[in-house]
CSV table of C-alpha atoms and ligand atoms in Angstrom, one decimal:
chain,number,residue,atom,x,y,z
A,1,UNK,CA,85.6,142.1,155.0
A,2,UNK,CA,83.8,144.8,156.9
A,3,UNK,CA,80.6,144.2,158.8
A,4,UNK,CA,78.0,146.9,159.3
A,5,UNK,CA,75.1,146.2,161.6
A,6,UNK,CA,74.6,142.6,160.4
A,7,UNK,CA,75.3,143.4,156.7
A,8,UNK,CA,78.6,142.7,155.0
A,9,UNK,CA,79.0,145.8,152.9
A,10,UNK,CA,82.5,145.2,151.6
A,11,UNK,CA,83.9,141.8,150.5
A,12,UNK,CA,87.2,142.0,148.7
A,13,UNK,CA,87.2,139.7,145.7
A,14,UNK,CA,90.3,138.1,144.2
A,15,UNK,CA,90.1,136.3,140.8
A,16,UNK,CA,92.5,133.7,139.5
A,17,UNK,CA,92.2,133.2,135.7
A,18,UNK,CA,90.3,135.4,133.4
A,19,UNK,CA,88.8,133.0,130.9
A,20,UNK,CA,85.1,132.1,130.4
A,21,UNK,CA,84.5,131.2,134.0
A,22,UNK,CA,86.6,134.0,135.4
A,23,UNK,CA,84.5,136.6,133.6
A,24,UNK,CA,81.3,134.9,134.7
A,25,UNK,CA,82.3,134.8,138.4
A,26,UNK,CA,83.1,138.5,138.2
A,27,UNK,CA,79.7,139.4,136.7
A,28,UNK,CA,78.0,137.1,139.3
A,29,UNK,CA,79.6,138.9,142.2
A,30,UNK,CA,78.6,142.2,140.7
A,31,UNK,CA,74.9,141.2,140.3
A,32,UNK,CA,74.5,140.3,144.0
A,33,UNK,CA,73.6,143.7,145.4
A,34,UNK,CA,70.9,144.0,142.7
A,35,UNK,CA,69.4,140.5,142.8
A,36,UNK,CA,69.7,140.0,146.6
A,37,UNK,CA,69.6,143.5,148.1
A,38,UNK,CA,68.2,142.2,151.3
A,39,UNK,CA,71.5,140.3,152.0
A,40,UNK,CA,73.6,143.4,152.2
A,41,UNK,CA,76.5,141.7,150.3
A,42,UNK,CA,78.8,144.2,148.6
A,43,UNK,CA,81.6,142.4,146.7
A,44,UNK,CA,84.4,144.7,145.6
A,45,UNK,CA,86.7,143.7,142.7
A,46,UNK,CA,90.2,143.9,144.2
A,47,UNK,CA,92.8,141.8,142.4
A,48,UNK,CA,92.9,139.5,139.3
A,49,UNK,CA,95.6,137.3,137.8
A,50,UNK,CA,96.1,135.5,134.6
A,51,UNK,CA,99.3,134.3,133.0
A,52,UNK,CA,98.1,135.8,129.7
A,53,UNK,CA,99.1,139.5,130.0
A,54,UNK,CA,96.2,140.7,127.8
A,55,UNK,CA,93.7,138.9,130.0
A,56,UNK,CA,95.2,140.4,133.2
A,57,UNK,CA,95.0,143.8,131.5
A,58,UNK,CA,91.4,143.1,130.5
A,59,UNK,CA,90.5,142.3,134.1
A,60,UNK,CA,91.8,145.7,135.3
A,61,UNK,CA,90.7,147.9,132.3
A,62,UNK,CA,87.4,146.3,131.4
A,63,UNK,CA,86.1,144.1,134.3
A,64,UNK,CA,87.2,146.8,136.8
A,65,UNK,CA,89.6,145.0,139.2
A,66,UNK,CA,91.7,147.6,141.1
A,67,UNK,CA,94.9,145.5,140.6
A,68,UNK,CA,96.0,142.9,138.0
A,69,UNK,CA,99.0,140.7,137.7
A,70,UNK,CA,100.3,137.6,135.9
A,71,UNK,CA,101.1,135.7,139.0
A,72,UNK,CA,98.2,134.3,141.1
A,73,UNK,CA,100.4,134.3,144.3
A,74,UNK,CA,100.0,138.1,144.3
A,75,UNK,CA,96.2,137.7,144.6
A,76,UNK,CA,96.5,135.3,147.5
A,77,UNK,CA,99.1,137.5,149.3
A,78,UNK,CA,96.9,140.6,148.9
A,79,UNK,CA,95.5,141.6,152.4
A,80,UNK,CA,92.5,143.4,150.7
A,81,UNK,CA,91.4,140.1,149.2
A,82,UNK,CA,88.8,138.4,151.4
A,83,UNK,CA,87.5,135.6,149.0
A,84,UNK,CA,89.0,134.1,145.9
A,85,UNK,CA,87.5,132.7,142.7
A,86,UNK,CA,89.7,129.9,141.2
A,87,UNK,CA,88.9,129.6,137.5
A,88,UNK,CA,92.1,128.2,136.2
A,89,UNK,CA,92.4,125.1,134.0
A,90,UNK,CA,91.6,121.9,136.0
A,91,UNK,CA,95.3,120.8,136.2
A,92,UNK,CA,96.1,123.8,138.4
A,93,UNK,CA,93.2,123.4,140.9
A,94,UNK,CA,95.2,121.3,143.4
A,95,UNK,CA,98.1,123.7,143.5
A,96,UNK,CA,96.0,126.9,143.7
A,97,UNK,CA,93.2,125.4,145.9
A,98,UNK,CA,95.8,124.3,148.5
A,99,UNK,CA,97.6,127.6,148.3
A,100,UNK,CA,94.3,129.5,148.8
A,101,UNK,CA,93.5,127.4,151.9
A,102,UNK,CA,97.0,127.9,153.2
A,103,UNK,CA,96.5,131.7,152.8
A,104,UNK,CA,93.3,131.5,154.8
A,105,UNK,CA,91.1,132.7,152.0
A,106,UNK,CA,87.6,131.2,151.5
A,107,UNK,CA,87.4,130.1,147.8
A,108,UNK,CA,84.9,129.4,145.1
A,109,UNK,CA,86.6,126.9,142.8
A,110,UNK,CA,85.5,125.6,139.4
A,111,UNK,CA,84.6,122.0,138.9
A,112,UNK,CA,85.9,119.3,138.7
A,113,UNK,CA,88.4,120.3,141.4
A,114,UNK,CA,91.5,118.7,140.2
A,115,UNK,CA,92.4,116.0,137.7
A,116,UNK,CA,91.6,113.1,140.0
A,117,UNK,CA,90.3,112.0,143.4
A,118,UNK,CA,93.7,112.4,145.1
A,119,UNK,CA,93.9,116.0,144.0
A,120,UNK,CA,90.3,116.8,145.1
A,121,UNK,CA,91.1,115.1,148.4
A,122,UNK,CA,94.2,117.3,148.9
A,123,UNK,CA,92.2,120.5,148.3
A,124,UNK,CA,89.4,119.3,150.6
A,125,UNK,CA,91.9,118.4,153.4
A,126,UNK,CA,93.7,121.8,153.0
A,127,UNK,CA,90.3,123.6,153.2
A,128,UNK,CA,89.3,121.6,156.3
A,129,UNK,CA,92.5,122.2,158.2
A,130,UNK,CA,92.4,125.9,157.4
A,131,UNK,CA,88.7,126.1,158.3
A,132,UNK,CA,87.8,128.1,155.2
A,133,UNK,CA,84.4,128.0,153.5
A,134,UNK,CA,84.4,126.7,149.9
A,135,UNK,CA,82.1,126.5,147.0
A,136,UNK,CA,82.3,124.6,143.7
A,137,UNK,CA,81.1,125.5,140.2
A,138,UNK,CA,78.2,123.0,140.1
A,139,UNK,CA,75.9,125.6,138.6
A,140,UNK,CA,73.1,123.3,137.4
A,141,UNK,CA,72.1,122.5,141.0
A,142,UNK,CA,70.7,126.0,141.4
A,143,UNK,CA,68.2,125.9,138.5
A,144,UNK,CA,64.8,126.7,140.2
A,145,UNK,CA,63.3,123.5,138.5
A,146,UNK,CA,66.1,121.4,140.0
A,147,UNK,CA,65.7,122.9,143.5
A,148,UNK,CA,62.0,122.1,143.2
A,149,UNK,CA,62.6,118.5,142.2
A,150,UNK,CA,64.9,118.1,145.2
A,151,UNK,CA,62.1,119.3,147.5
A,152,UNK,CA,59.7,116.8,145.9
A,153,UNK,CA,62.1,114.0,146.5
A,154,UNK,CA,62.8,115.1,150.1
A,155,UNK,CA,59.1,115.5,150.8
A,156,UNK,CA,58.5,112.0,149.5
A,157,UNK,CA,56.1,113.2,146.8
A,158,UNK,CA,57.6,111.0,144.1
A,159,UNK,CA,57.4,108.0,146.4
A,160,UNK,CA,60.3,105.6,146.6
A,161,UNK,CA,62.8,106.5,144.0
A,162,UNK,CA,63.4,103.5,141.8
A,163,UNK,CA,65.7,104.8,139.0
A,164,UNK,CA,67.2,107.9,137.4
A,165,UNK,CA,68.5,108.5,133.9
A,166,UNK,CA,70.9,111.5,133.6
A,167,UNK,CA,73.1,112.8,130.8
A,168,UNK,CA,75.4,115.6,129.8
A,169,UNK,CA,75.4,115.7,126.0
A,170,UNK,CA,77.5,118.7,125.1
A,171,UNK,CA,78.7,118.8,121.5
A,172,UNK,CA,81.5,121.3,122.0
A,173,UNK,CA,83.9,118.9,120.3
A,174,UNK,CA,81.6,117.4,117.7
A,175,UNK,CA,83.6,119.0,114.9
A,176,UNK,CA,86.6,116.7,114.1
A,177,UNK,CA,88.7,119.9,113.6
A,178,UNK,CA,87.6,121.3,116.9
A,179,UNK,CA,90.6,122.8,118.8
A,180,UNK,CA,92.8,120.7,121.1
A,181,UNK,CA,92.4,123.1,124.0
A,182,UNK,CA,93.8,122.2,127.5
A,183,UNK,CA,90.6,120.1,128.0
A,184,UNK,CA,92.0,117.3,125.8
A,185,UNK,CA,95.5,117.1,127.5
A,186,UNK,CA,95.7,114.7,130.5
A,187,UNK,CA,98.3,116.8,132.4
A,188,UNK,CA,96.2,119.9,132.1
A,189,UNK,CA,92.7,118.4,132.5
A,190,UNK,CA,92.8,114.9,133.8
A,191,UNK,CA,89.9,113.0,132.4
A,192,UNK,CA,87.9,114.1,129.3
A,193,UNK,CA,84.1,113.9,129.2
A,194,UNK,CA,84.3,111.9,132.4
A,195,UNK,CA,85.8,114.8,134.4
A,196,UNK,CA,84.5,117.7,132.4
A,197,UNK,CA,80.9,116.6,131.9
A,198,UNK,CA,80.0,113.5,133.9
A,199,UNK,CA,81.2,115.3,137.0
A,200,UNK,CA,78.3,117.7,136.6
A,201,UNK,CA,75.9,114.8,136.1
A,202,UNK,CA,77.2,113.0,139.2
A,203,UNK,CA,76.9,116.2,141.3
A,204,UNK,CA,73.4,116.8,140.0
A,205,UNK,CA,72.0,113.4,140.8
A,206,UNK,CA,73.8,113.3,144.2
A,207,UNK,CA,72.4,116.8,145.0
A,208,UNK,CA,68.9,115.4,144.2
A,209,UNK,CA,69.1,111.9,145.6
A,210,UNK,CA,72.2,111.5,147.7
A,211,UNK,CA,75.4,109.4,147.7
A,212,UNK,CA,76.4,107.0,144.9
A,213,UNK,CA,78.0,103.9,146.4
A,214,UNK,CA,78.8,101.6,143.4
A,215,UNK,CA,79.7,102.2,139.7
A,216,UNK,CA,80.4,100.3,136.6
A,217,UNK,CA,81.4,102.2,133.4
A,218,UNK,CA,82.7,102.4,129.9
A,219,UNK,CA,84.6,105.2,128.1
A,220,UNK,CA,85.8,105.8,124.6
A,221,UNK,CA,87.7,108.3,122.5
A,222,UNK,CA,86.2,108.9,119.0
A,223,UNK,CA,88.6,111.5,117.6
A,224,UNK,CA,92.2,110.7,118.5
A,225,UNK,CA,93.9,113.9,117.3
A,226,UNK,CA,93.0,117.6,116.9
A,227,UNK,CA,94.6,120.9,115.9
A,228,UNK,CA,96.6,122.6,118.7
A,229,UNK,CA,95.2,125.7,120.5
A,230,UNK,CA,97.7,127.8,122.5
A,231,UNK,CA,96.8,128.3,126.2
A,232,UNK,CA,95.1,131.6,127.0
A,233,UNK,CA,93.7,132.1,123.4
A,234,UNK,CA,90.4,131.2,121.9
A,235,UNK,CA,87.8,128.9,123.5
A,236,UNK,CA,87.2,125.2,123.5
A,237,UNK,CA,84.5,125.8,120.9
A,238,UNK,CA,87.1,127.0,118.3
A,239,UNK,CA,87.5,125.1,115.0
A,240,UNK,CA,90.9,125.3,113.3
A,241,UNK,CA,91.1,124.3,109.7
A,242,UNK,CA,94.8,123.8,108.9
A,243,UNK,CA,96.4,123.6,112.3
A,244,UNK,CA,99.2,121.3,113.5
A,245,UNK,CA,97.7,118.1,115.0
A,246,UNK,CA,98.5,116.6,118.3
A,247,UNK,CA,97.0,113.6,120.2
A,248,UNK,CA,93.8,113.7,122.2
A,249,UNK,CA,94.8,112.2,125.6
A,250,UNK,CA,91.5,111.6,127.3
A,251,UNK,CA,87.9,110.2,126.8
A,252,UNK,CA,85.2,111.7,124.5
A,253,UNK,CA,82.4,109.6,125.8
A,254,UNK,CA,81.5,107.9,129.1
A,255,UNK,CA,78.6,105.8,130.3
A,256,UNK,CA,78.0,104.5,133.9
A,257,UNK,CA,75.6,102.4,135.7
A,258,UNK,CA,75.4,103.4,139.4
A,259,UNK,CA,73.7,102.3,142.6
A,260,UNK,CA,72.7,104.7,145.3
A,261,UNK,CA,73.9,104.1,148.9
A,262,UNK,CA,71.6,102.7,151.6
A,263,UNK,CA,71.9,106.0,153.5
A,264,UNK,CA,70.8,108.1,150.5
A,265,UNK,CA,67.3,109.4,149.6
A,266,UNK,CA,67.3,106.8,146.8
A,267,UNK,CA,68.5,103.8,148.7
A,268,UNK,CA,68.9,100.9,146.4
A,269,UNK,CA,67.9,102.9,143.3
A,270,UNK,CA,69.8,102.5,140.1
A,271,UNK,CA,71.1,105.3,137.8
A,272,UNK,CA,72.3,105.3,134.2
A,273,UNK,CA,74.6,108.3,133.6
A,274,UNK,CA,76.1,109.3,130.2
A,275,UNK,CA,78.3,112.1,128.9
A,276,UNK,CA,79.6,113.0,125.5
A,277,UNK,CA,81.6,116.0,124.2
A,278,UNK,CA,81.5,114.9,120.5
A,279,UNK,CA,77.7,114.3,120.2
A,280,UNK,CA,76.0,115.8,117.1
A,281,UNK,CA,72.7,117.5,118.0
A,282,UNK,CA,72.6,118.2,121.7
A,283,UNK,CA,74.5,121.4,122.5
A,284,UNK,CA,74.3,121.8,126.3
A,285,UNK,CA,72.0,119.0,127.2
A,286,UNK,CA,72.4,118.2,130.8
A,287,UNK,CA,69.3,116.7,132.3
A,288,UNK,CA,67.6,114.0,134.2
A,289,UNK,CA,64.5,111.8,134.5
A,290,UNK,CA,63.8,110.6,138.0
A,291,UNK,CA,61.3,107.9,138.5
A,292,UNK,CA,59.5,107.0,141.8
A,293,UNK,CA,56.7,104.8,142.9
A,294,UNK,CA,54.3,107.8,143.1
A,295,UNK,CA,55.5,110.1,140.3
A,296,UNK,CA,58.4,111.3,138.1
A,297,UNK,CA,60.1,114.5,137.1
A,298,UNK,CA,62.2,115.3,134.0
A,299,UNK,CA,64.3,118.4,133.3
A,300,UNK,CA,66.9,119.3,130.7
A,301,UNK,CA,69.0,122.5,130.7
A,302,UNK,CA,68.3,123.2,127.0
A,303,UNK,CA,64.8,123.9,128.2
A,304,UNK,CA,65.9,125.2,131.6
A,305,UNK,CA,62.7,126.9,132.4
A,306,UNK,CA,60.5,123.9,131.8
A,307,UNK,CA,59.9,121.1,134.3
A,308,UNK,CA,57.9,118.0,133.4
A,309,UNK,CA,56.2,116.4,136.3
A,310,UNK,CA,53.8,113.5,136.7
A,311,UNK,CA,52.4,113.1,140.2
A,312,UNK,CA,50.1,110.1,141.1
A,313,UNK,CA,48.5,107.8,138.6
A,314,UNK,CA,45.1,107.3,136.8
A,315,UNK,CA,42.4,109.8,135.9
A,316,UNK,CA,41.8,111.6,132.6
A,317,UNK,CA,44.9,113.8,132.8
A,318,UNK,CA,47.3,111.1,133.8
A,319,UNK,CA,50.8,111.8,132.5
A,320,UNK,CA,53.3,114.6,132.3
A,321,UNK,CA,52.5,118.3,133.0
A,322,UNK,CA,54.9,121.0,131.9
A,323,UNK,CA,55.4,123.6,134.6
A,324,UNK,CA,57.1,126.9,133.6
A,325,UNK,CA,59.4,128.9,135.8
A,326,UNK,CA,57.5,130.5,138.6
A,327,UNK,CA,57.9,132.1,142.0
A,328,UNK,CA,57.4,128.7,143.8
A,329,UNK,CA,60.5,127.3,142.3
A,330,UNK,CA,63.9,127.9,144.0
A,331,UNK,CA,65.2,131.5,143.6
A,332,UNK,CA,63.1,132.3,140.5
A,333,UNK,CA,61.3,135.2,142.2
A,334,UNK,CA,64.7,137.0,142.7
A,335,UNK,CA,65.1,137.2,138.9
A,336,UNK,CA,61.7,137.6,137.4
A,337,UNK,CA,58.5,139.3,138.6
A,338,UNK,CA,56.0,136.8,137.1
A,339,UNK,CA,55.8,133.2,135.8
A,340,UNK,CA,57.1,132.1,132.4
A,341,UNK,CA,59.8,134.6,131.9
A,342,UNK,CA,63.0,132.7,131.2
A,343,UNK,CA,66.1,132.7,133.3
A,344,UNK,CA,69.5,131.9,131.8
A,345,UNK,CA,72.7,130.0,132.5
A,346,UNK,CA,74.5,133.1,134.0
A,347,UNK,CA,71.7,133.6,136.5
A,348,UNK,CA,72.6,130.2,138.0
A,349,UNK,CA,76.1,131.5,138.7
A,350,UNK,CA,74.6,134.5,140.5
A,351,UNK,CA,72.7,132.0,142.8
A,352,UNK,CA,76.0,130.1,143.3
A,353,UNK,CA,77.8,133.4,144.3
A,354,UNK,CA,75.0,134.1,146.7
A,355,UNK,CA,75.2,130.7,148.4
A,356,UNK,CA,79.0,131.1,148.6
A,357,UNK,CA,79.0,134.5,150.2
A,358,UNK,CA,76.1,133.7,152.5
A,359,UNK,CA,78.1,130.8,153.9
A,360,UNK,CA,81.3,132.9,154.1
A,361,UNK,CA,79.5,135.6,156.1
A,362,UNK,CA,78.2,133.1,158.6
A,363,UNK,CA,74.8,132.4,157.1
A,364,UNK,CA,73.1,129.2,156.0
A,365,UNK,CA,75.4,126.6,154.3
A,366,UNK,CA,73.6,125.7,151.1
A,367,UNK,CA,76.8,126.0,149.1
A,368,UNK,CA,78.4,123.1,147.3
A,369,UNK,CA,81.8,122.3,149.0
A,370,UNK,CA,85.1,120.8,148.1
A,371,UNK,CA,84.0,117.8,150.1
A,372,UNK,CA,81.1,117.3,147.7
A,373,UNK,CA,83.6,117.7,144.9
A,374,UNK,CA,85.8,115.1,146.5
A,375,UNK,CA,83.0,112.6,146.5
A,376,UNK,CA,82.2,113.3,142.9
A,377,UNK,CA,85.9,112.8,142.1
A,378,UNK,CA,85.7,109.4,143.9
A,379,UNK,CA,82.7,108.4,141.7
A,380,UNK,CA,84.6,109.5,138.6
A,381,UNK,CA,87.7,107.6,139.7
A,382,UNK,CA,85.6,104.5,140.3
A,383,UNK,CA,84.1,104.9,136.8
A,384,UNK,CA,87.6,105.2,135.2
A,385,UNK,CA,88.8,102.2,137.1
A,386,UNK,CA,85.8,100.2,136.0
A,387,UNK,CA,86.2,101.2,132.4
A,388,UNK,CA,89.8,99.8,132.5
A,389,UNK,CA,89.0,96.6,134.5
A,390,UNK,CA,85.5,95.8,133.4
A,391,UNK,CA,84.3,95.3,137.0
A,392,UNK,CA,82.0,97.0,139.5
A,393,UNK,CA,83.8,99.4,141.8
A,394,UNK,CA,82.8,100.6,145.3
A,395,UNK,CA,83.0,104.3,145.8
A,396,UNK,CA,84.8,105.2,149.1
A,397,UNK,CA,82.5,107.4,151.3
A,398,UNK,CA,83.6,111.0,152.0
A,399,UNK,CA,82.0,111.7,155.4
A,400,UNK,CA,82.2,115.5,155.1
A,401,UNK,CA,80.3,115.5,151.8
A,402,UNK,CA,76.8,116.9,152.5
A,403,UNK,CA,75.5,117.3,148.9
A,404,UNK,CA,73.9,120.7,149.6
A,405,UNK,CA,72.7,119.9,153.1
A,406,UNK,CA,69.3,118.8,154.1
A,407,UNK,CA,67.4,122.1,154.0
A,408,UNK,CA,64.4,121.8,151.7
A,409,UNK,CA,63.5,125.4,152.1
A,410,UNK,CA,64.8,128.4,150.3
A,411,UNK,CA,67.7,130.3,151.8
A,412,UNK,CA,66.7,133.5,153.7
A,413,UNK,CA,69.6,133.9,156.1
A,414,UNK,CA,71.8,136.9,155.6
A,415,UNK,CA,74.5,135.9,158.0
B,501,NAD,N1,80.8,125.3,135.9
B,501,NAD,C1,80.8,125.1,134.6
B,501,NAD,O1,79.8,124.9,134.0
B,501,NAD,C2,82.1,125.3,133.9
B,501,NAD,C3,82.1,125.7,132.5
B,501,NAD,C4,83.3,126.0,131.9
B,501,NAD,C5,84.5,125.7,132.6
B,501,NAD,N2,84.4,125.2,133.8
B,501,NAD,C6,85.7,125.0,134.6
B,501,NAD,O2,86.3,126.3,134.8
B,501,NAD,C7,87.7,126.1,134.7
B,501,NAD,C8,88.3,127.1,133.7
B,501,NAD,O3,87.6,126.8,132.5
B,501,NAD,P1,87.4,128.0,131.4
B,501,NAD,O4,86.4,127.5,130.3
B,501,NAD,O5,87.1,129.3,132.1
B,501,NAD,O6,88.9,128.1,130.8
B,501,NAD,P2,89.5,129.2,129.7
B,501,NAD,O7,90.3,128.4,128.8
B,501,NAD,O8,88.4,130.0,129.2
B,501,NAD,O9,90.3,130.1,130.7
B,501,NAD,C9,91.4,129.6,131.4
B,501,NAD,C10,92.3,130.8,131.8
B,501,NAD,O10,93.3,130.3,132.7
B,501,NAD,C11,94.5,131.1,132.4
B,501,NAD,N3,95.6,130.4,133.0
B,501,NAD,C12,96.4,129.4,132.6
B,501,NAD,N4,97.4,129.1,133.4
B,501,NAD,C13,97.2,130.0,134.5
B,501,NAD,C14,98.0,130.2,135.7
B,501,NAD,N5,99.1,129.5,136.0
B,501,NAD,N6,97.6,131.2,136.5
B,501,NAD,C15,96.5,132.0,136.2
B,501,NAD,N7,95.8,131.8,135.1
B,501,NAD,C16,96.2,130.8,134.2
B,501,NAD,C17,94.5,131.1,130.9
B,501,NAD,O11,95.4,132.1,130.4
B,501,NAD,C18,93.0,131.4,130.6
B,501,NAD,O12,92.8,132.8,130.5
B,501,NAD,C19,88.0,124.6,134.4
B,501,NAD,O13,88.3,123.9,135.6
B,501,NAD,C20,86.7,124.1,133.8
B,501,NAD,O14,86.5,122.8,134.0
B,501,NAD,C21,83.3,125.1,134.5
């Protein structure tokens, strides 16, 4: 990483795994000089690895990495690699996350950071002892509407928060012949909808409101077998008509009732959280409704650019107002010159890349961290334990988790 008069004009990027997220991380790094020219960040694509040789080749020939290999250790050993994106299947996160920390490389790792709380804790401990900056793929945090609701909560404009409803209804496996990708195999993924989808919901509400302290939950599996999809081929949206069937090893649906901690912004408030991967209708429906004594706010990613707000009570216009994306909300102005022009999913990843590299280069720490992910994993572990035992579970606190820090203002630091 070279520094030039306060700007960081050359950050060598390593990529581990060239699937959906690997390609998206790559495009996000590449967008930074155009979207945030004032930051002076100049990521350079250095070295990518994927065990599927055609994907490694694609990384070099199409994405533009200077080097490509089928062994991720070569990426971590490369002295030209300054930061690493870890986009491997969840079951490899612990091994690769710890190896990246041991190699002294700051890393941006996809959620849910390991199969369980122990694996997330191991990655967080390795990053802490190596002193490396981390970031986690909790992209929905960065939606301008979400950032704005966080500011409303922090400024007290919704009053005392009483309750939140939040869901991730994503029907990627609603088709019974939907492929048995690695996501359905416990050794490769850990939990099902709990880890894949509810982890996003837990991160989102903790980003908005603070720490969850108690959980009770239920899970279920609706389709118990599916046609096999070989690793490194297709996507988890694939449908296979006459394939060989194998068992689904984790949950399709999860519901949790949670309580927020006394030291959170929603002390004593209650949340109902749900996730389903087999739901018919919603496609990528992650969203929330937050209710306070002075107002409420509602948002769903399927209408990412629309925020519904009700502030105060009474009067002829009492009720929800729909606010479209505009320059007052989060990083909107970096993407669009005027209000009402839609941003998209991939833009959220550009914001995530920005927060990561600003933190890596010594600027403001608005990045999600593996400590945040560790606390999310503790909530998910408590939900899994509750669904087995039928009891409320306390969630152990993770002192280093900051849930995005306390800054309510947009990032301007360049590091
Ligand atoms: N933030 C989000 O919204 C979001 C969305 C999708 C996926 N994810 C997460 O991203 C991660 C990857 O998911 P995906 O959808 O990109 O998966 P994918 O199936 O599209 O790609 C996974 C890639 O990993 C490769 N791989 C397997 N073993 C490997 C190894 N030992 N070394 C290097 N590469 C290896 C495969 O060949 C494949 O190319 C998961 O943890 C998932 O939970 C996050």
